[in-house]
Amino acid sequence: MKKNEISILGAGLIGSLLSIYFKKRGLDVTIFEKRADNRQQEYKEEGRSINMALSDRGWRALDKIGLKEKIMPLAIPMYGRKIHDEHGKTSFIPYGKENQAIYSISRGKFNRILIDEAEKAGVNLAFAHRCEDVDLRSNTLTFFHNNGIKNVTSEVIIGADGAYSSLRMAMQKQVRFNYRQEYITHGYKELTIPATVNGEFALDPNALHIWPRGKFMLIALPNPDKSFTCTLFLPFEGTKVCFEKINDKDDVAAIFKTYFDDAYQLMPNLTEEFLANPTSALINIECYPWVQGKSLLIGDASHAMVPFYGQGMNCGFEDVFVLDSLIDKLGTNVWELVFAKFQKQRKPDTDAICQLALENFVEMRDAVSDPKFLIRKKIEAKLHALYPNDWIPLYTMVTFSTMPYAEAYAQGKLQEQIMDKVMANPLITQNWDKLDYEDIIDQLDAAKAV
Amino acid sequence: MKKNEISILGAGLIGSLLSIYFKKRGLDVTIFEKRADNRQQEYKEEGRSINMALSDRGWRALDKIGLKEKIMPLAIPMYGRKIHDEHGKTSFIPYGKENQAIYSISRGKFNRILIDEAEKAGVNLAFAHRCEDVDLRSNTLTFFHNNGIKNVTSEVIIGADGAYSSLRMAMQKQVRFNYRQEYITHGYKELTIPATVNGEFALDPNALHIWPRGKFMLIALPNPDKSFTCTLFLPFEGTKVCFEKINDKDDVAAIFKTYFDDAYQLMPNLTEEFLANPTSALINIECYPWVQGKSLLIGDASHAMVPFYGQGMNCGFEDVFVLDSLIDKLGTNVWELVFAKFQKQRKPDTDAICQLALENFVEMRDAVSDPKFLIRKKIEAKLHALYPNDWIPLYTMVTFSTMPYAEAYAQGKLQEQIMDKVMANPLITQNWDKLDYEDIIDQLDAAKAV
């Protein structure tokens, strides 16, 4: 039985990127992927979103190995949220300063490029290897491959195999492994707004479109082919508008006409798509430890999050970047030490972003439709413009900086308390531009000092 | 492939009891147990406690199928807690009224009798069947048996296979299965106080002995052979007194001489036992749903709890009783309905007792050593004596009643708030007997009305 130096489970975005990082250090790396090599085919997978939103943390990880320029042409910048009310009226809320954007990118295309790059770099690719078991004492991987069983031992095992990780499943049977998987009450369904008959985008392509409706919402992200991928988030059951109660074409049309009429006009294939496409669930996973000897969980395998902060992939890429920075310092001869430091440093940050992702769902589907929310964002933008180092809006800290998520979370909570007080002023809508901004910063400094 | 009517995974206490209940209805029942049939041998198993404490909920479940009289002679009543301070001084805190007791019983002996009874009743026993997988669509169980694989399909599958349940592991991979396993910071080690040279109990056999030391504790339960089984609960690491820092005979002796000297004098084999016996971890498990079609989780498989309320087995037995009561009403032709009602009714109760078990650890290791705790218990006992239907101490509701755990929890929290106020009186130690007890009951009624 051959012994691999490094075995990575999963040729998804995180596993592929990590393999390139390792290979650049001259390590012998093999990726085992349960799917067949389908790089020549159209990407299609149930239960995972089609579009991703790349932001600063993701770009930094691509940049360190020289892939940023290669990926940029595939990505469409979105400079803010475009909110659609029930009458089709829209308003725009910028994400950050001018030129700050998150980038819509197709998961499938992006993943194919990363696998190609890994292959070019010399990573061994083992497709159609379904991991059945991991023996953590001997670091032996058992795969189902070519209708038979295949065992591989490995010096180091990295589980980049996502929310249903085989490595984590093996770790879960170990004593003192804490684990939590929780599905939220909402599911989602992907739909399409195609390009217009003139071959143009049907909506402004440089925004993330949101139809916030309180307990539910629709969003849309642009694609290079001038279509939009829409995602409808609804409760599975138990409310007036929920997946359980949408059973035929009439139900679909009625819901869309009532709540999303402007989008409905742009969706000629809506009812067919709705009934054909799966309804998927949304999971949050937290666990600890991530390490067992020389085995490590990374990305969704250790911290799958709901998609509402657009940080799942960015956080996974930052995992890779942080791990690599530790290897820069400590080298490749002390894996246990590197992994131990990695999980200790990284766990508070992934806990923070998992929590923020859960909280941001309420903001997206509900708060953004409140006129006061827009005022609040304007006040925060002005504070940031006046005091760029003292007041950084939470969204900016998460999306347009590489500040540790846990720090962003803590500072965000302080700022939130102060903003709640500011917004309690009954005349805030008229007065927001004439506030004593210096006093607000003083309040923040005082809160930080506690 | 033969199709079983009912397959129960696990021949532990819960699985064996449930099989007898089913058999009494004339159902065809098979229990699959991963261990060999070791009823002829001395019971010995790592990581599970040797003694259990049977209380009312457990007795009720035994009584319904006529086993109470058979089990009673094996059990030793414990009427209260005997607290040992650091100087060896003891005080006694009754659990309830005179004659109310919890009953110390050996897990091994008890389990053997239940398996014997199941066998006598006509339950099929399949030992040495390790469940490798459960296919929830076809209700097929895959076992490792006699060095080979064996498949069994079954109309109904019950997972009574404990904290590491195979059935739950299969359910965990289903979409929308919420799951949480969490280890507490403390572990435990079992030790022995043997009978004296005269063949007598070395301590009062009719009490549960506790040596509370703040962050850690020792307890002792009596056995019919006049020994006591002691359990030491310590943090694994990170504090002055923890398992990680006890590495040799000198360490063991030093800890016991310092903190448990009166017990130490009664433990001639302490250091050998300490170093030979395993240190075990303590897990809390919560999950939902418990049901997938005609498969059901029961007992620890669905709600493993820490042992500090002595309710793990009692709660599992009550699961059986509640399930059987639903079958009384609905019959054996509508398993999905029975199981759906069971989980809906039972989940709030098992959540409540899991939470109470976690909270009671603090009481046992810390609060009981506070002189005010004794006063508090006396006030509550007096309230209960004066107003037996209005004020029932939480411990009594949990242990000496069959009130749903969730109700006990809710009423317990109201009582706790009122008692906190009562105990804030600086003269309470002197005045406790002269309180306005009627006013306290009025406060509780007012709190309940909110």
Short mmCIF file of N, CA and C in Angstrom, two decimals, chain A residues 164 168-169 171-186 236-237 280-281 283, chain B residues 164 168-169 171-186 236-237 280-281 283:
data_model
loop_
_atom_site.label_atom_id
_atom_site.label_comp_id
_atom_site.label_asym_id
_atom_site.label_seq_id
_atom_site.Cartn_x
_atom_site.Cartn_y
_atom_site.Cartn_z
N TYR A 164 -21.03 17.38 4.51
CA TYR A 164 -21.28 15.97 4.83
C TYR A 164 -19.96 15.19 4.89
N ARG A 168 -15.02 14.13 9.00
CA ARG A 168 -15.69 14.57 10.23
C ARG A 168 -16.53 13.45 10.81
N MET A 169 -17.16 12.68 9.94
CA MET A 169 -17.98 11.55 10.41
C MET A 169 -17.12 10.58 11.23
N MET A 171 -14.32 11.46 12.81
CA MET A 171 -13.93 12.17 14.04
C MET A 171 -15.07 12.20 15.05
N GLN A 172 -16.30 12.24 14.53
CA GLN A 172 -17.46 12.36 15.42
C GLN A 172 -17.57 11.19 16.37
N LYS A 173 -17.01 10.05 15.99
CA LYS A 173 -17.08 8.87 16.86
C LYS A 173 -15.98 8.89 17.93
N GLN A 174 -15.10 9.88 17.85
CA GLN A 174 -14.05 9.99 18.85
C GLN A 174 -14.60 10.64 20.12
N VAL A 175 -14.07 10.19 21.24
CA VAL A 175 -14.49 10.79 22.51
C VAL A 175 -14.08 12.27 22.55
N ARG A 176 -14.93 13.07 23.12
CA ARG A 176 -14.71 14.51 23.32
C ARG A 176 -14.68 15.31 22.01
N PHE A 177 -15.41 14.83 21.02
CA PHE A 177 -15.61 15.61 19.81
C PHE A 177 -16.98 16.29 19.92
N ASN A 178 -16.99 17.60 19.99
CA ASN A 178 -18.24 18.34 20.08
C ASN A 178 -18.74 18.66 18.69
N TYR A 179 -20.03 18.47 18.48
CA TYR A 179 -20.55 18.60 17.13
C TYR A 179 -21.99 19.09 17.16
N ARG A 180 -22.30 19.91 16.18
CA ARG A 180 -23.67 20.43 16.08
C ARG A 180 -24.02 20.67 14.63
N GLN A 181 -25.11 20.10 14.19
CA GLN A 181 -25.63 20.43 12.86
C GLN A 181 -27.07 20.87 13.03
N GLU A 182 -27.40 22.00 12.43
CA GLU A 182 -28.74 22.55 12.63
C GLU A 182 -29.25 23.12 11.32
N TYR A 183 -30.43 22.68 10.93
CA TYR A 183 -31.07 23.22 9.73
C TYR A 183 -31.96 24.37 10.14
N ILE A 184 -31.95 25.45 9.34
CA ILE A 184 -32.86 26.54 9.65
C ILE A 184 -34.25 26.19 9.10
N THR A 185 -35.23 26.98 9.48
CA THR A 185 -36.62 26.68 9.11
C THR A 185 -36.91 26.94 7.64
N HIS A 186 -36.01 27.65 6.97
CA HIS A 186 -36.22 28.00 5.58
C HIS A 186 -35.44 27.08 4.64
N PHE A 236 -40.10 26.17 5.01
CA PHE A 236 -40.58 24.90 4.46
C PHE A 236 -42.08 24.74 4.71
N GLU A 237 -42.52 25.10 5.92
CA GLU A 237 -43.93 24.85 6.28
C GLU A 237 -44.33 25.78 7.40
N SER A 280 -34.00 22.98 -1.58
CA SER A 280 -32.86 22.55 -0.77
C SER A 280 -32.92 23.16 0.62
N ALA A 281 -32.23 22.49 1.55
CA ALA A 281 -32.22 22.93 2.94
C ALA A 281 -30.93 23.67 3.25
N ILE A 283 -28.00 24.42 6.16
CA ILE A 283 -27.44 23.84 7.39
C ILE A 283 -26.38 24.75 7.99
N TYR B 164 -24.07 6.20 21.03
CA TYR B 164 -23.37 6.08 19.75
C TYR B 164 -24.22 5.32 18.73
N ARG B 168 -29.19 6.40 14.64
CA ARG B 168 -29.09 7.86 14.61
C ARG B 168 -28.03 8.30 13.59
N MET B 169 -26.96 7.55 13.51
CA MET B 169 -25.90 7.87 12.55
C MET B 169 -26.46 7.87 11.12
N MET B 171 -29.68 8.37 10.40
CA MET B 171 -30.62 9.51 10.33
C MET B 171 -29.88 10.83 10.16
N GLN B 172 -28.70 10.90 10.75
CA GLN B 172 -27.94 12.16 10.73
C GLN B 172 -27.61 12.60 9.31
N LYS B 173 -27.54 11.64 8.40
CA LYS B 173 -27.21 11.99 7.02
C LYS B 173 -28.45 12.45 6.24
N GLN B 174 -29.62 12.36 6.87
CA GLN B 174 -30.84 12.82 6.22
C GLN B 174 -30.92 14.35 6.30
N VAL B 175 -31.49 14.93 5.26
CA VAL B 175 -31.68 16.38 5.26
C VAL B 175 -32.66 16.76 6.38
N ARG B 176 -32.38 17.88 7.02
CA ARG B 176 -33.20 18.46 8.07
C ARG B 176 -33.22 17.64 9.36
N PHE B 177 -32.15 16.92 9.61
CA PHE B 177 -31.98 16.26 10.91
C PHE B 177 -31.08 17.15 11.76
N ASN B 178 -31.63 17.68 12.83
CA ASN B 178 -30.83 18.53 13.72
C ASN B 178 -30.18 17.67 14.79
N TYR B 179 -28.93 17.95 15.05
CA TYR B 179 -28.17 17.07 15.93
C TYR B 179 -27.10 17.85 16.70
N ARG B 180 -26.92 17.43 17.93
CA ARG B 180 -25.91 18.09 18.76
C ARG B 180 -25.32 17.09 19.74
N GLN B 181 -24.02 16.96 19.74
CA GLN B 181 -23.35 16.17 20.79
C GLN B 181 -22.30 17.05 21.43
N GLU B 182 -22.34 17.09 22.75
CA GLU B 182 -21.44 18.00 23.45
C GLU B 182 -20.89 17.30 24.69
N TYR B 183 -19.57 17.30 24.80
CA TYR B 183 -18.94 16.74 25.98
C TYR B 183 -18.73 17.86 27.00
N ILE B 184 -18.97 17.56 28.26
CA ILE B 184 -18.68 18.57 29.27
C ILE B 184 -17.19 18.55 29.60
N THR B 185 -16.75 19.56 30.33
CA THR B 185 -15.31 19.71 30.60
C THR B 185 -14.79 18.67 31.60
N HIS B 186 -15.71 17.98 32.29
CA HIS B 186 -15.32 17.02 33.30
C HIS B 186 -15.39 15.59 32.77
N PHE B 236 -11.02 17.47 33.01
CA PHE B 236 -9.94 16.76 32.32
C PHE B 236 -8.63 17.52 32.44
N GLU B 237 -8.70 18.85 32.28
CA GLU B 237 -7.45 19.62 32.26
C GLU B 237 -7.76 21.06 32.61
N SER B 280 -13.40 8.32 31.91
CA SER B 280 -14.44 8.38 30.88
C SER B 280 -14.98 9.80 30.73
N ALA B 281 -15.55 10.06 29.56
CA ALA B 281 -16.09 11.40 29.26
C ALA B 281 -17.60 11.39 29.42
N ILE B 283 -21.22 12.90 27.93
CA ILE B 283 -21.78 13.50 26.72
C ILE B 283 -23.23 13.90 26.94
#
